[in-house]
Coordinates of C-alpha atoms in Angstrom, one line a residue:
X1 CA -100.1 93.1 -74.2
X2 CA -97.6 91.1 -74.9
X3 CA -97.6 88.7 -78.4
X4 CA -97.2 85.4 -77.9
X5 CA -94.4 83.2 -78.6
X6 CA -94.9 80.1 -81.1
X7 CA -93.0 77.4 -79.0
X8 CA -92.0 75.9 -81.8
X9 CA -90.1 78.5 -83.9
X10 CA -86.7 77.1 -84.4
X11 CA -84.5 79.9 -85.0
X12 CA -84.8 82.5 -82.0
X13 CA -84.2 86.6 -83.1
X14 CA -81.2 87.0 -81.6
X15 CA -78.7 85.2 -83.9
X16 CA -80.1 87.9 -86.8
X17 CA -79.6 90.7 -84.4
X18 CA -76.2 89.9 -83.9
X19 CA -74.8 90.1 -87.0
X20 CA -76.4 93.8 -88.0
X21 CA -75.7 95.0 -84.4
X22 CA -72.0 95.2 -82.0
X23 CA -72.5 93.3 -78.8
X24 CA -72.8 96.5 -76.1
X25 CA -75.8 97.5 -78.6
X26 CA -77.7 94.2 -79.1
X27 CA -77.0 93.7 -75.2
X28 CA -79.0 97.3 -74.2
X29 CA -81.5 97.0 -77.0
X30 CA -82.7 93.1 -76.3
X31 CA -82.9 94.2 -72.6
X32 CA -85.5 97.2 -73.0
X33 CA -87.4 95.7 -75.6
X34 CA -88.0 92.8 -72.9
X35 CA -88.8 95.3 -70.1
X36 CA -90.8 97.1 -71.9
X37 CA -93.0 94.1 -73.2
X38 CA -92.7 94.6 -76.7
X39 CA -90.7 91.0 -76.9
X40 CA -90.8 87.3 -75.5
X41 CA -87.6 85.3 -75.2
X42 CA -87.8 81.7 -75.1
X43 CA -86.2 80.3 -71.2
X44 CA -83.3 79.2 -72.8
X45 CA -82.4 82.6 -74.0
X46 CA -83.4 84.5 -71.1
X47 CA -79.6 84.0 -69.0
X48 CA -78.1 85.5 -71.9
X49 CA -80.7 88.1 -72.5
X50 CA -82.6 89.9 -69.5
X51 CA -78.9 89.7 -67.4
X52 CA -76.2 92.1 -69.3
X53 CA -73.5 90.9 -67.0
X54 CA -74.3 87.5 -68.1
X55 CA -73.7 88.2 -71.8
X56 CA -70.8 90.3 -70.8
X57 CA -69.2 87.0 -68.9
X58 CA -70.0 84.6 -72.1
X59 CA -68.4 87.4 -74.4
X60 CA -65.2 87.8 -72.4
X61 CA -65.2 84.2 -72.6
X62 CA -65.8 83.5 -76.1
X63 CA -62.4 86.1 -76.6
X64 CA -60.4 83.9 -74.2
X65 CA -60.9 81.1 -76.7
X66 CA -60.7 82.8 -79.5
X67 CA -57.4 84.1 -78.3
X68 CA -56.2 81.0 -77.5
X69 CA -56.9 79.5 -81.0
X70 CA -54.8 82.0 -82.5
X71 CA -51.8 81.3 -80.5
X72 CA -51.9 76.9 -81.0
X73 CA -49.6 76.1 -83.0
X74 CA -50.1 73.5 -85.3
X75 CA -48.2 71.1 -87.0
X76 CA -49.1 68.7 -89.8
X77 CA -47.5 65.4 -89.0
X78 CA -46.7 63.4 -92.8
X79 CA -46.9 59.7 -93.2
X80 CA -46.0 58.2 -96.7
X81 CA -47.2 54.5 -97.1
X82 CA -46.8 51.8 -99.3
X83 CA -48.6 48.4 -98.2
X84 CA -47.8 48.3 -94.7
X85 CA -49.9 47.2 -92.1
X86 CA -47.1 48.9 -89.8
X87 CA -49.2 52.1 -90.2
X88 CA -52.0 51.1 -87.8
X89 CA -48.8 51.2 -85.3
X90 CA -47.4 54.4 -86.9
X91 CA -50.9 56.2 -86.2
X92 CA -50.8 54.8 -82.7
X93 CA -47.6 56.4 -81.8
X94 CA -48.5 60.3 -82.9
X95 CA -51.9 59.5 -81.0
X96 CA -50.1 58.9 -78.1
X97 CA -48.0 62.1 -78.4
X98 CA -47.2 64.3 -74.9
X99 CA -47.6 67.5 -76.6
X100 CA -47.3 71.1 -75.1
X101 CA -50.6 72.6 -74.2
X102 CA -50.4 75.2 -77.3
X103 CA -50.2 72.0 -80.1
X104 CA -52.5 70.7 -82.0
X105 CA -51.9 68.3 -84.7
X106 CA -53.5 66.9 -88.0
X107 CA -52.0 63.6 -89.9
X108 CA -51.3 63.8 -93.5
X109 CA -51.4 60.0 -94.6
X110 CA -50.0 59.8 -98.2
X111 CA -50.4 56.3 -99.7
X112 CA -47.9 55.6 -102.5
X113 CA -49.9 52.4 -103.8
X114 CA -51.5 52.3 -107.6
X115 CA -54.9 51.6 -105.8
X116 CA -55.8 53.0 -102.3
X117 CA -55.1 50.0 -100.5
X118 CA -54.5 51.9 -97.6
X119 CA -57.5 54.2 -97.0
X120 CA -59.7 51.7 -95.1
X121 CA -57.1 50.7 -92.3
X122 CA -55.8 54.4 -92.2
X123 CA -59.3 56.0 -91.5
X124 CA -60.7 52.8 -89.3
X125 CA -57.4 53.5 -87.6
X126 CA -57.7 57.4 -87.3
X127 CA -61.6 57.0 -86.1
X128 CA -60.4 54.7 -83.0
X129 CA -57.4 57.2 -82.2
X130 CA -59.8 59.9 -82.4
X131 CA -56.9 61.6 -84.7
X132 CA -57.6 64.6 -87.1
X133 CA -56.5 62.8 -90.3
X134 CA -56.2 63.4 -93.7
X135 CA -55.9 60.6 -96.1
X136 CA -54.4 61.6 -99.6
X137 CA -54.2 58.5 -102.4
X138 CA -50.9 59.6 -104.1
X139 CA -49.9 57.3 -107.0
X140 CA -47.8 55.1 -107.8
X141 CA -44.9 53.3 -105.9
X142 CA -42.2 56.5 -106.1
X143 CA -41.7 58.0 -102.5
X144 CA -41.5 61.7 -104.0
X145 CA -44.9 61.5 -105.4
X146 CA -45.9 60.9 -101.7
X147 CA -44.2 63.4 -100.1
X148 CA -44.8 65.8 -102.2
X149 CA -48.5 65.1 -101.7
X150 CA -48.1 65.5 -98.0
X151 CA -46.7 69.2 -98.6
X152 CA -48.7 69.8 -101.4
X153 CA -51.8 69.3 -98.7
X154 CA -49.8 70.8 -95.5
X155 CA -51.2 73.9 -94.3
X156 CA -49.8 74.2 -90.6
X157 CA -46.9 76.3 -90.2
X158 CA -45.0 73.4 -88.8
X159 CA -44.9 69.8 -90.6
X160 CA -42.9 66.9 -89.2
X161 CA -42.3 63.7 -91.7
X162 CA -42.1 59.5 -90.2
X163 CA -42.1 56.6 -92.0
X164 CA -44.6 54.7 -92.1
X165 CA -42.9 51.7 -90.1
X166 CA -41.3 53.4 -87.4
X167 CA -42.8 54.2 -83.9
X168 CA -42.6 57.7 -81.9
X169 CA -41.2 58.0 -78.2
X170 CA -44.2 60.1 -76.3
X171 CA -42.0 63.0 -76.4
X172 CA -41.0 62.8 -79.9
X173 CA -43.2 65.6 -81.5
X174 CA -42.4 68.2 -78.2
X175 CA -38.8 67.8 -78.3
X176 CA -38.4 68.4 -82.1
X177 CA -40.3 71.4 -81.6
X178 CA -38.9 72.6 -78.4
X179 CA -35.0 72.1 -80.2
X180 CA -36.7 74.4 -83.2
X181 CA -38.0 76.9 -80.5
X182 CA -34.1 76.7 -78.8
X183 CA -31.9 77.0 -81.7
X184 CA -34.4 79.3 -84.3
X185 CA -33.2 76.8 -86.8
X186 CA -35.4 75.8 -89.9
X187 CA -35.3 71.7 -89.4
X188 CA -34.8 69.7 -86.4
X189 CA -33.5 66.2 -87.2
X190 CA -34.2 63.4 -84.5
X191 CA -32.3 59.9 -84.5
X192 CA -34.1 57.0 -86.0
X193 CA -32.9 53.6 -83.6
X194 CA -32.8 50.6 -85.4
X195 CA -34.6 47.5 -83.4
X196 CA -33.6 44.2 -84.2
X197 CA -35.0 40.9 -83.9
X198 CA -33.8 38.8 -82.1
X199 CA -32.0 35.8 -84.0
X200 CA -30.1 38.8 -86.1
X201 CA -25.9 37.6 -86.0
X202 CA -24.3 39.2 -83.4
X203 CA -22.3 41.7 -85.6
X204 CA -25.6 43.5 -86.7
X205 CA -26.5 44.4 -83.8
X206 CA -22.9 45.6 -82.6
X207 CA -21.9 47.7 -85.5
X208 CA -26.0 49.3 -85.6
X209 CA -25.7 50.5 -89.2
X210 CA -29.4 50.5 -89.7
X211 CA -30.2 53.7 -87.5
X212 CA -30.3 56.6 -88.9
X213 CA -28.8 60.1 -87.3
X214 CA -27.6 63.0 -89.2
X215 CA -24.0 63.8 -89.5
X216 CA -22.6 66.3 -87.7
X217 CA -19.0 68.5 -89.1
X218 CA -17.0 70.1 -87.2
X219 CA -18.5 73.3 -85.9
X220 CA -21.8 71.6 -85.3
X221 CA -23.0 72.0 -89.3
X222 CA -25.6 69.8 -90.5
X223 CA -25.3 70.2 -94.3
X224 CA -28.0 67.3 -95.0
X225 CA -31.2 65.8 -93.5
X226 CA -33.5 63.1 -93.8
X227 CA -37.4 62.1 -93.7
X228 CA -37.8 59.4 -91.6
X229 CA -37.2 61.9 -88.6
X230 CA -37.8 65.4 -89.2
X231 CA -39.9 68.7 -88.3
X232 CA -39.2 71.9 -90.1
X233 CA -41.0 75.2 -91.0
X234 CA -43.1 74.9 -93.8
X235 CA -42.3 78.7 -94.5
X236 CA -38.4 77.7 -95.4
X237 CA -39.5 75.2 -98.4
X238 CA -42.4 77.0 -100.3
X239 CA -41.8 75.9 -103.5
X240 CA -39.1 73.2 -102.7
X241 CA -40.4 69.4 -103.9
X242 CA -38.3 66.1 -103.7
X243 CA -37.1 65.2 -107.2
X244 CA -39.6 62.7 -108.6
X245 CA -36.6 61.2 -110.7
X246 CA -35.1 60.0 -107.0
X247 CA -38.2 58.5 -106.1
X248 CA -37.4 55.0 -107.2
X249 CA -33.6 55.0 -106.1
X250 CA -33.8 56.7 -102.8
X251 CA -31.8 59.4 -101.7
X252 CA -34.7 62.2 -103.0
X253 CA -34.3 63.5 -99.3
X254 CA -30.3 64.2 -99.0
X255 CA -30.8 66.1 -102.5
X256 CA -33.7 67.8 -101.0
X257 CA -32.3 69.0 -97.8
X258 CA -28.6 69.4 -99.3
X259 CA -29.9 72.3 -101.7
X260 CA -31.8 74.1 -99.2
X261 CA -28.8 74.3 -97.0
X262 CA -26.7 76.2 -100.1
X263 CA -29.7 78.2 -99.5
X264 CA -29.5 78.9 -96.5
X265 CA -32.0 76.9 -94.5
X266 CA -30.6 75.7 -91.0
X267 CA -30.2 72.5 -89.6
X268 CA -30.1 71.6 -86.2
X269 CA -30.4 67.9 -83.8
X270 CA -32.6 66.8 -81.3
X271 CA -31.0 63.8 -79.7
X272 CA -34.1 63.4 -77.2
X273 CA -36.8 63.1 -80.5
X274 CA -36.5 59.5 -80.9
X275 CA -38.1 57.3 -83.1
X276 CA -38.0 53.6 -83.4
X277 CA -37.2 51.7 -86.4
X278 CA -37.7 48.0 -86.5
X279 CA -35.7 46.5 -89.0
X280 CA -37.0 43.8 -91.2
X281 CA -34.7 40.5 -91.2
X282 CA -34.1 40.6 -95.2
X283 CA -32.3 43.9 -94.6
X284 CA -30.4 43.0 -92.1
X285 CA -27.3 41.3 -94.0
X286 CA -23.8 42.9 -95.8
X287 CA -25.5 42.7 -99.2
X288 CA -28.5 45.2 -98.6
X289 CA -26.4 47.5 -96.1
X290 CA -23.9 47.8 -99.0
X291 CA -26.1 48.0 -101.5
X292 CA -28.0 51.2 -99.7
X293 CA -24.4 52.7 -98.8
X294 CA -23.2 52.4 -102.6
X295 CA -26.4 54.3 -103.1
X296 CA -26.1 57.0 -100.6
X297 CA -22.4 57.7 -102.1
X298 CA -23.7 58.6 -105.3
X299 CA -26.5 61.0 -103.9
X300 CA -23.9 62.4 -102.0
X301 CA -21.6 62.7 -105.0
X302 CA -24.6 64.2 -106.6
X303 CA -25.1 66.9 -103.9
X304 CA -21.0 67.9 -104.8
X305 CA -21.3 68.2 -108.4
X306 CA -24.6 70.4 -108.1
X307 CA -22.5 72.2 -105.5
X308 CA -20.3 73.1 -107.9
X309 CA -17.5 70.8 -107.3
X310 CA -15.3 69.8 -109.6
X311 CA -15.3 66.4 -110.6
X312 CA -11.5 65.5 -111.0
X313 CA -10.6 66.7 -107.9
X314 CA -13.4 65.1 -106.2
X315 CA -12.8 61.9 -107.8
X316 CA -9.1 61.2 -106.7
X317 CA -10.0 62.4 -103.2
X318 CA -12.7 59.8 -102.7
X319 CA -10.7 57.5 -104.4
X320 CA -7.8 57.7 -101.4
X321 CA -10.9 57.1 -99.3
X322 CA -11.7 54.0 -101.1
X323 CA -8.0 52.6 -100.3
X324 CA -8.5 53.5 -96.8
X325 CA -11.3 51.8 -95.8
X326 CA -10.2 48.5 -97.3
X327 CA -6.8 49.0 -95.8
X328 CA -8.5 49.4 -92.4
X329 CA -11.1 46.5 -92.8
X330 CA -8.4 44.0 -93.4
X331 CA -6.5 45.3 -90.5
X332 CA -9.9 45.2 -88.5
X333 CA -10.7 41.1 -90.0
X334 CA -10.2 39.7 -86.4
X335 CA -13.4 42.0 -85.0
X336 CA -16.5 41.5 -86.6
X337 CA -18.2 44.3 -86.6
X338 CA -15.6 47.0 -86.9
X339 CA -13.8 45.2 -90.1
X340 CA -17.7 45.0 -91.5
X341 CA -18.4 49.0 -90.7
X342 CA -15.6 50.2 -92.3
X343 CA -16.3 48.1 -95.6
X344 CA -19.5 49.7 -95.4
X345 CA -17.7 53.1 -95.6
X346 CA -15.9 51.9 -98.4
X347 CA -18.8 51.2 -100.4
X348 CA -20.3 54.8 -99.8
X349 CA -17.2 56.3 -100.9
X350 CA -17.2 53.9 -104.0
X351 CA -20.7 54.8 -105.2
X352 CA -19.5 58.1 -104.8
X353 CA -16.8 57.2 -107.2
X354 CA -18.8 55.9 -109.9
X355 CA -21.2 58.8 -109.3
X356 CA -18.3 61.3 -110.3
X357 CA -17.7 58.7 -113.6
X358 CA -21.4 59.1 -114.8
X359 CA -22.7 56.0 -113.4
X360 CA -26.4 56.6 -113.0
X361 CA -28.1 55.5 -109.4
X362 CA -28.7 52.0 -108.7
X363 CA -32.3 51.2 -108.2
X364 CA -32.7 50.2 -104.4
X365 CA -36.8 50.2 -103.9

């Protein structure tokens, strides 16, 4: 006679079974048991239970997917935010990503205010998008802080860094990865575009010094990179942070990526990974474009000096630079945007001047 089953038992006997016993084993001895009387099974056990091809089916198909999560690849996508509303847009975009069938992708969300302003519009934000998000409060108004709270918290193999004001192309994500998969290289830089409002002057727009794309020697050698564009392998930067101390000035990201070239990390370009960069009108005069190149030319000169370069040397060569570009932007006065691009290029290579005379970094943020 067979014992009755209480209906209402919760937790059937199979999920115990399962763990003392391999699968071919629980499979044979559930079935006899049930032939032989000595056990009920509740309906909604008996497909996987009295049929041993059945179980053998689900089994083959619970390896399928377990093989499959072992080969996605992931890739931790890094937003640092400070007070913009732009990040509801931000989100947006890497929701909207066209990604290869093997991705998968989590958000990293650092917010760089004293309080966390941002947590409320980031996770409303990431419950709409239905994206896997991670928000991380990371104190207070230096961009290193942030970012190093996004790697500190990174556990894909991959993680890709935008700003928190920019907006991806579709096929942003995929072609940075599918340039890392092409060249083998560490980082894959993508060109930030600059959009501009309309009512900017003419010459802004024409001479496009806002966007942001690496530069690129002779040879094809990308000694440098930047953040607001950027996947690379986690692997090539364990124990590598941005310098806290650049956090304030800017330029934490050319010292970053400039010392992991000299040790041999790789840089390479994906021209198709485009991101879009709308420029806000108080930037978009001579004052702050030469205030952010005097900048860059004293991180750069700061790169030179920790690469061993010698400071004389270095300083009468970017001082012939110097004469150059104003020699060419008085020759270039009667076009508007060419005399104003090569004053810009004389600013870089003046803040690299006065980097190489012990001038400490300007303060841009």
């Amino acid at each position: 006679m067979r014992p009755a089953f209480v209906d209402h038992v919760e937790q059937p006997i199979l999920p115990p079974l399962q763990k003392r016993l391999p699968n071919d084993a629980l499979r044979a001895t559930t079935y006899l048991y049930y032939r032989l009387g000595l056990i009920e099974i509740l309906p909604c056990y008996q497909p996987f239970c009295v049929a041993p091809f059945k179980i053998s089916q689900v089994n083959a198909e619970e390896d399928r997917l377990n093989e499959a999560r072992s080969t996605e690849r992931m890739i931790d996508v890094a937003v640092c935010t400070f007070r913009r509303a732009s990040i509801e847009e931000t989100l947006q975009s890497i929701a909207s990503q066209q990604l290869p069938g093997d991705c998968r992708i989590r958000v990293i969300v650092a917010d760089n205010d004293t309080a966390p302003t941002a947590r409320a519009t980031v996770e409303a934000a990431a419950a709409r998008l239905s994206l896997n998000c991670l928000y991380v409060h990371a104190p207070a108004q230096n961009i290193s802080i942030a970012r190093n709270a996004c790697l500190d918290h990174a556990t894909a193999p991959f993680v890709a860094f935008i700003d928190d004001d920019e907006v991806a192309t579709p096929l942003w994500l995929g072609a940075l990865l599918a340039k890392l998969d092409e060249t083998g290289a560490d980082v894959i830089l993508g060109p930030a575009i600059a959009q501009y409002w309309v009512d900017v002057p003419a010459w802004v727009r024409s001479a496009d010094l806002h966007s942001t794309r690496p530069v690129i020697r002779q040879g094809g050698a990308i000694v440098t990179g930047y953040t607001c564009n950027v996947l690379m392998r986690l692997a090539a930067f364990e124990g590598r942070r941005f310098d806290p101390a650049l956090g304030r000035t800017g330029g934490e990201d050319d010292v970053f990526f400039s010392s992991a070239v000299r040790d041999g990390v790789r840089i390479a370009y994906a021209p198709e990974a485009v991101v879009y960069d709308p420029v806000p009108q108080e930037r978009a005069n001579l004052r702050w474009l030469a205030r952010r190149s005097f900048r860059n030319g004293q991180t750069y000169a700061r790169t030179m000096i920790e690469g061993g370069g010698n400071r004389v040397l270095l300083f009468g060569a970017t001082l012939a630079k110097v004469a150059a570009c104003l020699g060419i932007t008085i020759i270039m006065l009667p076009a508007a945007a060419r005399w104003r691009r090569a004053l810009i290029r004389g600013t870089l290579h003046a803040g690299a001047c006065a980097r190489y005379l012990g001038w400490r970094e300007i303060t841009l943020y």
